[in-house]
Coordinates of C-alpha atoms in Angstrom, one line a residue:
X18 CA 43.5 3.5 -26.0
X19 CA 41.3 0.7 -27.6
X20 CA 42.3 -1.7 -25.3
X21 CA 41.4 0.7 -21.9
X22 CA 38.5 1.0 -23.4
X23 CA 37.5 -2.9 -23.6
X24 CA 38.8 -3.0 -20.3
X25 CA 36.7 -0.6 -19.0
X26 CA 33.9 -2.1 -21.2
X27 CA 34.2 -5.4 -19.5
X28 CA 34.1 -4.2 -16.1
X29 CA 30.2 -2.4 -16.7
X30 CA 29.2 -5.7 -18.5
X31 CA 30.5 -7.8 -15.6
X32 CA 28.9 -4.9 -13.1
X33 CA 25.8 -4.7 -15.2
X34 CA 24.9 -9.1 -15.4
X35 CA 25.7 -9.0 -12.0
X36 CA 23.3 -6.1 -10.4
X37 CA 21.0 -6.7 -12.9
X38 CA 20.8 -10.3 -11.8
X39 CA 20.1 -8.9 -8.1
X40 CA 17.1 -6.7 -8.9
X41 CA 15.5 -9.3 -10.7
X42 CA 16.4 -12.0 -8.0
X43 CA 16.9 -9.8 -4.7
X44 CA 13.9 -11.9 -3.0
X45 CA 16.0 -14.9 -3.0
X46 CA 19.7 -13.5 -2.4
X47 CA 17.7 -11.9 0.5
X48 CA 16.5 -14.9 1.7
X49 CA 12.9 -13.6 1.3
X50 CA 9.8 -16.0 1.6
X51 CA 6.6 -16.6 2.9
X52 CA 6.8 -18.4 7.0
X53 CA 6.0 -21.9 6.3
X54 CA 4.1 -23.9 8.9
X55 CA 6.2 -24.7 11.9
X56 CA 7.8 -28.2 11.5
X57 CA 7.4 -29.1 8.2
X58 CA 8.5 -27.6 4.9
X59 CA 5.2 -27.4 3.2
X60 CA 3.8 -24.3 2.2
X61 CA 0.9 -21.9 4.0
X62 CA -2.3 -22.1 2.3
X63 CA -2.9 -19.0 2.7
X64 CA 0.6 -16.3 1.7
X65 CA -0.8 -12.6 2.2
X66 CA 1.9 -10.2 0.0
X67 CA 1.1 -7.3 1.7
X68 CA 1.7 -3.4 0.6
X69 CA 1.7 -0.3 2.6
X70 CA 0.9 3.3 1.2
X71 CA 2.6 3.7 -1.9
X72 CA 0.7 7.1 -2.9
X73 CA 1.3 7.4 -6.0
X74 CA 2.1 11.4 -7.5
X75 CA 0.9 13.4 -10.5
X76 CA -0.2 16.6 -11.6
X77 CA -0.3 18.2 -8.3
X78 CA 3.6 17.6 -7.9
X79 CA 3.9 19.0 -11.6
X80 CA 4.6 22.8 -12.3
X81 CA 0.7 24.2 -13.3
X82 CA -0.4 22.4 -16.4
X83 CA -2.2 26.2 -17.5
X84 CA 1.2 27.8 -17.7
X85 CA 3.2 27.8 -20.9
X86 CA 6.4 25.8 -20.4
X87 CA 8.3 28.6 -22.5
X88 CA 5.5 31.7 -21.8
X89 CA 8.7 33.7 -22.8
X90 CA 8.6 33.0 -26.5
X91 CA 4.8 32.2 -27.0
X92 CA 4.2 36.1 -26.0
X93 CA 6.8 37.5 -28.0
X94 CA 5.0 37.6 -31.1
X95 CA 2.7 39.3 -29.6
X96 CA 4.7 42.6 -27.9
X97 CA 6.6 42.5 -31.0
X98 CA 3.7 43.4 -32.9
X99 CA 3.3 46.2 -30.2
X100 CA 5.9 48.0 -30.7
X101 CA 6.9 51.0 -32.7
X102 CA 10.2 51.0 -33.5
X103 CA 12.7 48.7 -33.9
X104 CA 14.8 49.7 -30.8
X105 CA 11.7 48.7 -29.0
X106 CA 11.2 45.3 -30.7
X107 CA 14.9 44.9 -29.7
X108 CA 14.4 45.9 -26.2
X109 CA 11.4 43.4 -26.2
X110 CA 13.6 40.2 -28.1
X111 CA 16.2 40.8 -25.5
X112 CA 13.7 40.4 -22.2
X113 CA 12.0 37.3 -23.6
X114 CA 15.2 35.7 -24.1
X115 CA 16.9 36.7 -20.9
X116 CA 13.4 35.5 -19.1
X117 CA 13.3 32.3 -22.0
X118 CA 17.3 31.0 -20.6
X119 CA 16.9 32.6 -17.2
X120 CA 13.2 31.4 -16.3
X121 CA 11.3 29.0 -19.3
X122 CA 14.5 26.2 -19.7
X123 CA 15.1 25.5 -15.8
X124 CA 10.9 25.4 -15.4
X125 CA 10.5 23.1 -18.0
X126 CA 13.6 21.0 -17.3
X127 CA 12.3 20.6 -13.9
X128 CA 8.9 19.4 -15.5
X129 CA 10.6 17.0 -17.7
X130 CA 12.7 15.8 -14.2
X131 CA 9.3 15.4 -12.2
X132 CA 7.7 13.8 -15.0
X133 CA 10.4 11.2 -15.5
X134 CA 10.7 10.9 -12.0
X135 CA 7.1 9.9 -11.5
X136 CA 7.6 7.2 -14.6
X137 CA 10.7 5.8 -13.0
X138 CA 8.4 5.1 -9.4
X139 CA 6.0 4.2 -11.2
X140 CA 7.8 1.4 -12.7
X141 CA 9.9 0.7 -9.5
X142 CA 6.8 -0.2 -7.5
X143 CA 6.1 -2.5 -10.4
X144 CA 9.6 -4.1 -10.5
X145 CA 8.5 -4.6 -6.7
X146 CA 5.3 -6.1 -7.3
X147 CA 6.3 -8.2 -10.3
X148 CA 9.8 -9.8 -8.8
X149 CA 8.0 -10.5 -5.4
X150 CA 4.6 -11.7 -7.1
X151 CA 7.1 -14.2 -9.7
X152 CA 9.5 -15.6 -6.8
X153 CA 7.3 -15.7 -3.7
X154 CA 3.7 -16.7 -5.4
X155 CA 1.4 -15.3 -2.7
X156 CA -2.2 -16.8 -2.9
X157 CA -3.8 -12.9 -2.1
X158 CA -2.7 -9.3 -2.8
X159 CA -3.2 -6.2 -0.2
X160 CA -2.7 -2.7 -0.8
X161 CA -3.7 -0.9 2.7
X162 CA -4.7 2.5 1.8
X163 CA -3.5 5.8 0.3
X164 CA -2.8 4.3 -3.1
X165 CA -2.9 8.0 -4.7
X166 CA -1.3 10.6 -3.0
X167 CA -3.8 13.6 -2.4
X168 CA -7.8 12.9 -1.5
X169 CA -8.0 16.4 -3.1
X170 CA -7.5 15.4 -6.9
X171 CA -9.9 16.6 -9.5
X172 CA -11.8 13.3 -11.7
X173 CA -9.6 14.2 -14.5
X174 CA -6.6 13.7 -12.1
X175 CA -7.9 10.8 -10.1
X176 CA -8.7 8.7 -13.1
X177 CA -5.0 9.5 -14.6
X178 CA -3.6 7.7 -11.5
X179 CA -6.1 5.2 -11.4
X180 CA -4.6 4.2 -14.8
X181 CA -1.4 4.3 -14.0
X182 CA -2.1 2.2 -10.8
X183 CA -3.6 -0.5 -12.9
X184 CA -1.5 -0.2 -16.7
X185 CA 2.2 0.5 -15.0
X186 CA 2.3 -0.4 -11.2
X187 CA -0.5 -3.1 -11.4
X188 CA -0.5 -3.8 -15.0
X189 CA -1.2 -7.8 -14.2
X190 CA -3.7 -7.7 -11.3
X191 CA -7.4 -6.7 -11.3
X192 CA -9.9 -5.0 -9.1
X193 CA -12.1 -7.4 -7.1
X194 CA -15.5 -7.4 -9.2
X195 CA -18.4 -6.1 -7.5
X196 CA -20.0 -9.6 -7.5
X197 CA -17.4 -10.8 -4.8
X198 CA -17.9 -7.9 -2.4
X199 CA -21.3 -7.4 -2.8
X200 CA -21.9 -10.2 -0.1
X201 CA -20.6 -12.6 1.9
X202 CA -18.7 -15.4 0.1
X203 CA -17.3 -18.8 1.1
X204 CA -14.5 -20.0 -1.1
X205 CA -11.7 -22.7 -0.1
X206 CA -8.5 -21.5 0.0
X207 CA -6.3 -22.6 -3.7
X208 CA -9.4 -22.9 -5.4
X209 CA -10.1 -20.5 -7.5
X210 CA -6.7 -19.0 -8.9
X211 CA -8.4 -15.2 -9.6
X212 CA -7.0 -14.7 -5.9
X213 CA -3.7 -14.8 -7.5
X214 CA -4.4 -11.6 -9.5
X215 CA -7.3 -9.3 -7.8
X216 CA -5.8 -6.6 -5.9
X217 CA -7.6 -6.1 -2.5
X218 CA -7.2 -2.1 -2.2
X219 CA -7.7 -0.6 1.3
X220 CA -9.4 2.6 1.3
X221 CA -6.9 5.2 2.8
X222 CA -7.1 9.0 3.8
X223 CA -5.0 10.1 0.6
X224 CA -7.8 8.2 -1.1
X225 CA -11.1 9.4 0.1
X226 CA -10.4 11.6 3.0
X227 CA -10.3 11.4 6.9
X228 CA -14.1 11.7 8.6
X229 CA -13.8 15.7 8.4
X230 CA -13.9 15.5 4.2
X231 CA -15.0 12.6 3.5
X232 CA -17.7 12.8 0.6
X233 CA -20.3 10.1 -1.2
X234 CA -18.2 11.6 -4.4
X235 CA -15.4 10.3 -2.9
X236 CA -16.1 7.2 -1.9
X237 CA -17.8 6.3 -5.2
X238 CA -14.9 7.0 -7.3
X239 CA -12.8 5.2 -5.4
X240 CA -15.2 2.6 -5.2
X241 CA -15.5 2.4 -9.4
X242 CA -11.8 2.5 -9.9
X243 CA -10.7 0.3 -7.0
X244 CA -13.2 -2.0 -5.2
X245 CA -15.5 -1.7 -2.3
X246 CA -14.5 0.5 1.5
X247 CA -16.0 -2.9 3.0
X248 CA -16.5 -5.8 2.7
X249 CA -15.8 -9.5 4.0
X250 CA -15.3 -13.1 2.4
X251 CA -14.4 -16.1 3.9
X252 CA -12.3 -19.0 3.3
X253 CA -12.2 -22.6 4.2
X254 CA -9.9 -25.1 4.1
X255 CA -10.0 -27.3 1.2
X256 CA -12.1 -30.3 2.1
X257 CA -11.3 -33.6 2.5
X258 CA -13.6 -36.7 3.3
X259 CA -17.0 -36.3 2.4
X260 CA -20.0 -35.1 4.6
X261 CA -18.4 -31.9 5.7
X262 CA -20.2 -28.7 5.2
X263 CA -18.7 -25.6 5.0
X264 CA -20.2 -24.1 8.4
X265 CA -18.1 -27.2 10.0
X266 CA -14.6 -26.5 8.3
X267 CA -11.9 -24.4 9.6
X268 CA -12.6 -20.7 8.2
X269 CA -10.1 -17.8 7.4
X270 CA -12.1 -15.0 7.4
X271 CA -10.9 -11.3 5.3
X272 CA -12.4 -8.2 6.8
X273 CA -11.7 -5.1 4.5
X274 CA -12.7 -2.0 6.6
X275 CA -13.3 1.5 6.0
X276 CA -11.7 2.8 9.0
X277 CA -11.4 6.8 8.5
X278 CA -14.8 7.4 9.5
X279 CA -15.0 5.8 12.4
X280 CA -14.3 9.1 14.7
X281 CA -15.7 12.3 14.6
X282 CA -17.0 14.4 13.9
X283 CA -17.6 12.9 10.2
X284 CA -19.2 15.7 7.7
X285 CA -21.3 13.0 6.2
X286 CA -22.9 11.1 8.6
X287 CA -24.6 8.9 6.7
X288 CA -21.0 7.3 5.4
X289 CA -20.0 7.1 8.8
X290 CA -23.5 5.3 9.5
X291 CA -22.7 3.1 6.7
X292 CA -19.6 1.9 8.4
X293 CA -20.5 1.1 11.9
X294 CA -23.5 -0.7 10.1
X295 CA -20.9 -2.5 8.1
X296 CA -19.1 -4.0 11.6
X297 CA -22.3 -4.6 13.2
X298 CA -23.1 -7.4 10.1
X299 CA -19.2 -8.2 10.2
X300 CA -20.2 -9.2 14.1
X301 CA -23.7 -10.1 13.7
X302 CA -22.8 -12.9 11.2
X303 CA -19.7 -14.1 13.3
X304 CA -19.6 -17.8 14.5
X305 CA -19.9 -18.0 18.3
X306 CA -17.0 -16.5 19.9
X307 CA -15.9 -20.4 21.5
X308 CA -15.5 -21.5 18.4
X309 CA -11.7 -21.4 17.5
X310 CA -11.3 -22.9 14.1
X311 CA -12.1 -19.8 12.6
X312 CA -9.5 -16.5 12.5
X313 CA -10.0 -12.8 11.0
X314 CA -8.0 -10.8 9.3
X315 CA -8.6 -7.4 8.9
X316 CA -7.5 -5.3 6.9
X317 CA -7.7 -1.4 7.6
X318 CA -6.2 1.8 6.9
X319 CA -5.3 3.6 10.4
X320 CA -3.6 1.9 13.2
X321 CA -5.4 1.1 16.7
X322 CA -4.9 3.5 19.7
X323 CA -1.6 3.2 20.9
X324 CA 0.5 4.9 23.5
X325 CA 3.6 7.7 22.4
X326 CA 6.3 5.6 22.3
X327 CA 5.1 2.7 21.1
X328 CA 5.1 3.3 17.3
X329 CA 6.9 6.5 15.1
X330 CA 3.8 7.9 15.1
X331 CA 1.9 9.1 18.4
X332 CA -1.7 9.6 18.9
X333 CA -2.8 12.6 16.9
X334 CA -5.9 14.3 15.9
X335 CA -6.5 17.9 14.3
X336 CA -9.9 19.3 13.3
X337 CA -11.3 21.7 10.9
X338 CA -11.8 25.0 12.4
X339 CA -15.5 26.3 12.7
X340 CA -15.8 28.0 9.1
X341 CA -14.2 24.9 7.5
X342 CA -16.9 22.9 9.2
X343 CA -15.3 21.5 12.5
X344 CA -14.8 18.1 11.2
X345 CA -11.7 15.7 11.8
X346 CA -8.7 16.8 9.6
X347 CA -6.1 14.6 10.2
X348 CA -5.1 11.5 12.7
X349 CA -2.4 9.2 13.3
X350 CA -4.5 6.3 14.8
X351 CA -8.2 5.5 15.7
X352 CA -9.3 6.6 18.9
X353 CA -9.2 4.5 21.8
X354 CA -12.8 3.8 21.9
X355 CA -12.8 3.3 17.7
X356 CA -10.2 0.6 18.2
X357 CA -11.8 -0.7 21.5
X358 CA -14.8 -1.3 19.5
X359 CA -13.0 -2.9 16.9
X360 CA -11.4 -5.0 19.3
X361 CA -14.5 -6.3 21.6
X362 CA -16.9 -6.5 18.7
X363 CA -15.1 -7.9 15.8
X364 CA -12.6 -9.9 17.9
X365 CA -15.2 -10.8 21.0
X366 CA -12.2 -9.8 23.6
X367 CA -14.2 -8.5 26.5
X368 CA -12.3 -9.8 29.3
X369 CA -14.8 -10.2 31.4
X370 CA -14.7 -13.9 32.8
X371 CA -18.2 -15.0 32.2
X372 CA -18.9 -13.8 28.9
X373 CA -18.7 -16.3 26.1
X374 CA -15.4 -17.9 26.0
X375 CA -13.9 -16.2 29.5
X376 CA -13.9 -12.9 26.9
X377 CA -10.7 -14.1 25.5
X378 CA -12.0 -12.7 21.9
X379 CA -11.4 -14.8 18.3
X380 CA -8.1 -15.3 17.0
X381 CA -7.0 -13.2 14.1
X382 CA -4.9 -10.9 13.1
X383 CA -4.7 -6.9 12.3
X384 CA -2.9 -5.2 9.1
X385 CA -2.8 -1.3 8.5
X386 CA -1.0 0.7 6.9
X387 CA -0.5 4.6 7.0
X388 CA 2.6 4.9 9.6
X389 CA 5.0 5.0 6.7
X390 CA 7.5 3.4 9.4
X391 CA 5.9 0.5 10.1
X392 CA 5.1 -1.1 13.2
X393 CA 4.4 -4.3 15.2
X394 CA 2.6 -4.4 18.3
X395 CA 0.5 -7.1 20.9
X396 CA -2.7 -5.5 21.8
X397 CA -3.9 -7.0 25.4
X398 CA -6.3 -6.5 28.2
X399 CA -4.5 -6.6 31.2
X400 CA -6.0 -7.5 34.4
X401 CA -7.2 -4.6 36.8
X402 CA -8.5 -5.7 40.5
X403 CA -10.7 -2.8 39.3
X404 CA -12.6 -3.6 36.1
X405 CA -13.5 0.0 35.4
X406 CA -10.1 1.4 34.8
X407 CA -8.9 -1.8 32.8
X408 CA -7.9 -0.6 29.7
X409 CA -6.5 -1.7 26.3
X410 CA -2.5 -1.3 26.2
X411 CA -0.1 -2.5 23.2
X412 CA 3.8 -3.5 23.2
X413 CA 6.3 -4.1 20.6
X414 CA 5.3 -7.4 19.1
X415 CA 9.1 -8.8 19.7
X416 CA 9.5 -7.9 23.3
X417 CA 6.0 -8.2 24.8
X418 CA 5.9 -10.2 27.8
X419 CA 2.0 -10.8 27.2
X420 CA 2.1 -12.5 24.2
X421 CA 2.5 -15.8 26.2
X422 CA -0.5 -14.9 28.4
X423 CA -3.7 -16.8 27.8
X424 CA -5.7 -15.7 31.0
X425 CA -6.2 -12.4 29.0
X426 CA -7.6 -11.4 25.7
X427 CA -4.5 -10.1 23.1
X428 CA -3.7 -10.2 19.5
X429 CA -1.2 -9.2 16.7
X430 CA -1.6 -5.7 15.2
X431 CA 0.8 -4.7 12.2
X432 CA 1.5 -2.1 10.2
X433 CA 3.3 -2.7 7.0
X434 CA 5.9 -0.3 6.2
X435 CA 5.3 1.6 3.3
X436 CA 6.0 0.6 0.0
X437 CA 7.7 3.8 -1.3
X438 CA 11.5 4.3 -1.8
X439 CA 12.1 6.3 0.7
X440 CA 11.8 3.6 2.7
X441 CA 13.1 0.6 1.1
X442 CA 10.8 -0.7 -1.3
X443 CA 9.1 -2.7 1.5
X444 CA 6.8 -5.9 1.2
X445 CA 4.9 -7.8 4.3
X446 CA 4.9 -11.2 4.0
X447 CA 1.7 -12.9 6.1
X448 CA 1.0 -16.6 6.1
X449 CA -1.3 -18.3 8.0
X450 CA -1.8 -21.9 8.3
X451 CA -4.8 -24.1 10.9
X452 CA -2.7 -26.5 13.0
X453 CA -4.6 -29.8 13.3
X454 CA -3.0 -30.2 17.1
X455 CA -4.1 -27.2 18.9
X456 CA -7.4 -26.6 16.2
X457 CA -6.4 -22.8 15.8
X458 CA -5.1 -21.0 12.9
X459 CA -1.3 -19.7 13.2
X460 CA -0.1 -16.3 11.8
X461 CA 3.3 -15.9 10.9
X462 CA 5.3 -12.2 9.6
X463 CA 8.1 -11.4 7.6
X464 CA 9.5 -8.5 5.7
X465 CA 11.2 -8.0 2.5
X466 CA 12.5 -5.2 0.8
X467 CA 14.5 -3.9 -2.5
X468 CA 16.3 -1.0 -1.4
X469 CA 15.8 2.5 -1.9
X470 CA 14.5 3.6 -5.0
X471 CA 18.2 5.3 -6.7
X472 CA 19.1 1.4 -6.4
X473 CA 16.7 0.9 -9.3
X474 CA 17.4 3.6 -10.8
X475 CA 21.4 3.4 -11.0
X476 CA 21.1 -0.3 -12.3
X477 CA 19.1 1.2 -15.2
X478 CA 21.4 3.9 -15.9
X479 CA 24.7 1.6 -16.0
X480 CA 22.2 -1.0 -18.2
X481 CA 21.9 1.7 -20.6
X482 CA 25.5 2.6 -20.5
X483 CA 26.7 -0.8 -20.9
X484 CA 24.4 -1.8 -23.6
X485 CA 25.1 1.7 -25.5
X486 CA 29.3 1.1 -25.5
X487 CA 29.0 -2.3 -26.3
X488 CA 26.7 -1.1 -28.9
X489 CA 29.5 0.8 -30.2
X490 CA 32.3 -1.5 -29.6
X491 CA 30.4 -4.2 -31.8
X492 CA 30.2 -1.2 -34.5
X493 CA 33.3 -0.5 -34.3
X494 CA 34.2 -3.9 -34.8
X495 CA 32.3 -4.4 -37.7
X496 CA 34.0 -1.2 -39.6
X497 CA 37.2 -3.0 -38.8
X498 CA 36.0 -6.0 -40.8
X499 CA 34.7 -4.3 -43.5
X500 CA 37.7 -2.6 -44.5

């Protein structure tokens, strides 16, 4: 018996080393890393780890915190002291225990369930972070929207999660301090190594609302707890030589946008104000359009306007009915005219021959998140003997046949797959790096991802087994020698 017992022992430690060793190393045995610049095998300066919508639970998915987990028993003492007789206190005893075995222990073991279950995600979006952030060494960290899982949480609840985002999921990165998105910055990319650890968190729907419910007490909270809805910095190359300035250098610039206000009809008006305000500086204080050395990235919340078909999720909207105040309830994308705007003001890309640059736009790139599928699209202008009816379309990134096309305006729209088990533990992996030859900055995407969630969780479980029969082997054995 000992000796199938050692056997079997030996078989979970040899299990246990060896998928242990793959959680902790997965990037690697999955050939995960950042695209390096093409022909060469140095490293972007600029590695974008990129997260999508990990929504983190809490009380709301708890049974109600007001109700006794064993109401059963706390309320017998009280109908006891009720009744009359002792057939009724019996009569009473036996109700409150049939309800305490029949009602109380299956309530409260499904409390205890939810409640480890929302520690175990917790720390599986951390392993995520951590094992990715330790292998891969990305220069900036993205978040893009619903970080919490319900835009309807009370302060007490929000600042729970808030905790939890930034002690358990988070517990090594920081919020970017006011004093970096209160204007526009330059830095040089590698130079200041805070990158490394401030979270840039994108303002999603789960976290402040779509334009329908959308508050100023929303915003601000996630403002305090997270960062600013929008801002902008910018990032140059490091220098070399002498006499360069910074307007001269080849710029990377971040966009973070605020994009669930940008249709309507918005209940607070002034927010949405705000915003569109917000784009107009982001365009107002844009190089001119000709000049290619600099590239944006933004970083939003909802997708651009595509077509059903294109992505999982088709164009949707919804709206509040008149007693709820007819604002905008829920949408799968921006508009088309919100992501035409978005498009032909921040990128430039008009199309229209003789504006500034033959309309072609700025280079750049677009991440969002909220289609918890993921997606990756071309957005281009195609050409219309009719200019009125030319209209923006989009394609799958990997079989667009526009992509090529330079007599038209287009660029690279993707949507990170979300970050939650359910769908793989997923990470995006941007670089982007300024080729000397053509003088334009080049974007580059990959994926990589853990697994679903139970993955984590069995490893854990058989860790725990493993180190509690060896733990009992090695007492065993030490009985043996004492006698």
């Amino acid at each position: 018996m000992l000796a199938i017992f050692r056997r079997i022992l030996l078989l979970l430690i040899i299990l246990s080393v060896s998928s242990t060793l793959y959680l902790y190393t997965y990037p690697t045995l999955h050939r995960c890393a950042f695209p390096s610049p093409h022909r060469t095998h140095s490293r972007a300066p600029f590695r974008l780890l990129a997260l999508g919508d990990p929504q983190l639970e809490g009380d709301s998915s708890l049974p109600d915190r007001n109700h006794a987990l064993f109401s059963s028993l706390t309320s017998l003492r009280q109908e006891l002291s009720a009744c009359r007789s002792i057939p009724d206190g019996l009569q009473v005893t036996q109700r409150s225990l049939k309800n305490f075995f029949a009602f109380d222990i299956p309530r409260a073991l499904r409390s205890y369930r939810k409640q480890l279950d929302l520690l175990g995600n917790d720390y599986y979006l951390a392993h995520i972070y951590r094992t990715l952030y330790r292998n891969l060494d990305p220069t900036h960290v993205t978040v893009l929207g619903d970080l919490l899982g319900s835009q309807w949480l009370s302060d007490e609840e929000f600042e729970r999660r808030g905790w939890r985002y930034w002690q358990r999921v988070f517990k090594d990165g920081q919020r970017v301090e006011d004093h970096v998105t209160g204007g526009i910055q330059i830095g040089s990319l590698g130079q200041d190594n805070d990158w490394k650890r401030r979270i840039i968190n994108v303002a999603g729907n789960h976290d402040v609302g779509y334009a329908g419910d959308m508050t100023k007490e929303r915003v601000q909270r996630f403002e305090r707890v997270f960062g600013r809805a929008n801002w902008e910095i910018r990032f140059t190359l490091p220098q070399e030589g002498k006499g360069d300035y910074f307007q001269d250098l080849p710029e990377l610039r971040i966009v973070v946008l605020n994009s669930l206000n940008l249709d309507t009809p918005a209940t607070d008006q002034e927010l949405q104000l705000q915003t569109y305000q917000f784009i107009n500086k982001v365009i107002g204080a844009s190089r001119p359009v000709e000049d290619q050395t600099v590239a944006t990235v933004l970083l939003t919340h909802l997708p651009l306007h595509k077509e059903a078909g294109v992505c999982v999720d088709s164009p949707f909207f919804d709206f509040y009915d008149e007693d709820s105040g007819t604002g905008l309830k829920e949408q799968n994308h921006l508009s088309y005219n919100a992501g035409k705007g978005i498009l032909e003001g921040i990128y430039g890309m008009s199309g229209h021959p003789e504006a500034p640059y033959g309309g072609l736009g700025r280079h750049g790139v677009i991440l969002t998140g909220h289609d918890h599928e993921g997606c990756d699209v071309h957005h281009h202008l195609p050409l219309d003997p009719d200019p009125k009816v030319r209209r923006w379309a989009a394609e799958q990134w990997a079989s667009s046949k526009q992509r090529s096309n330079a007599t038209i305006p287009g660029i690279r729209e993707i949507t990170v797959r979300s970050i939650m088990g359910e769908f793989g533990g997923n990470a995006g992996l941007l670089s982007a790096w300024f080729d000397g030859k053509s003088r334009e900055w080049q974007f580059e995407y990959s994926t990589c991802s853990l697994g679903v969630q139970h993955i984590w969780w069995a490893i854990h479980v058989l860790d725990l087994v493993t180190i509690g029969l060896a733990s009992l082997a090695a007492l065993n054995n030490f009985h043996r020698i004492g006698q």
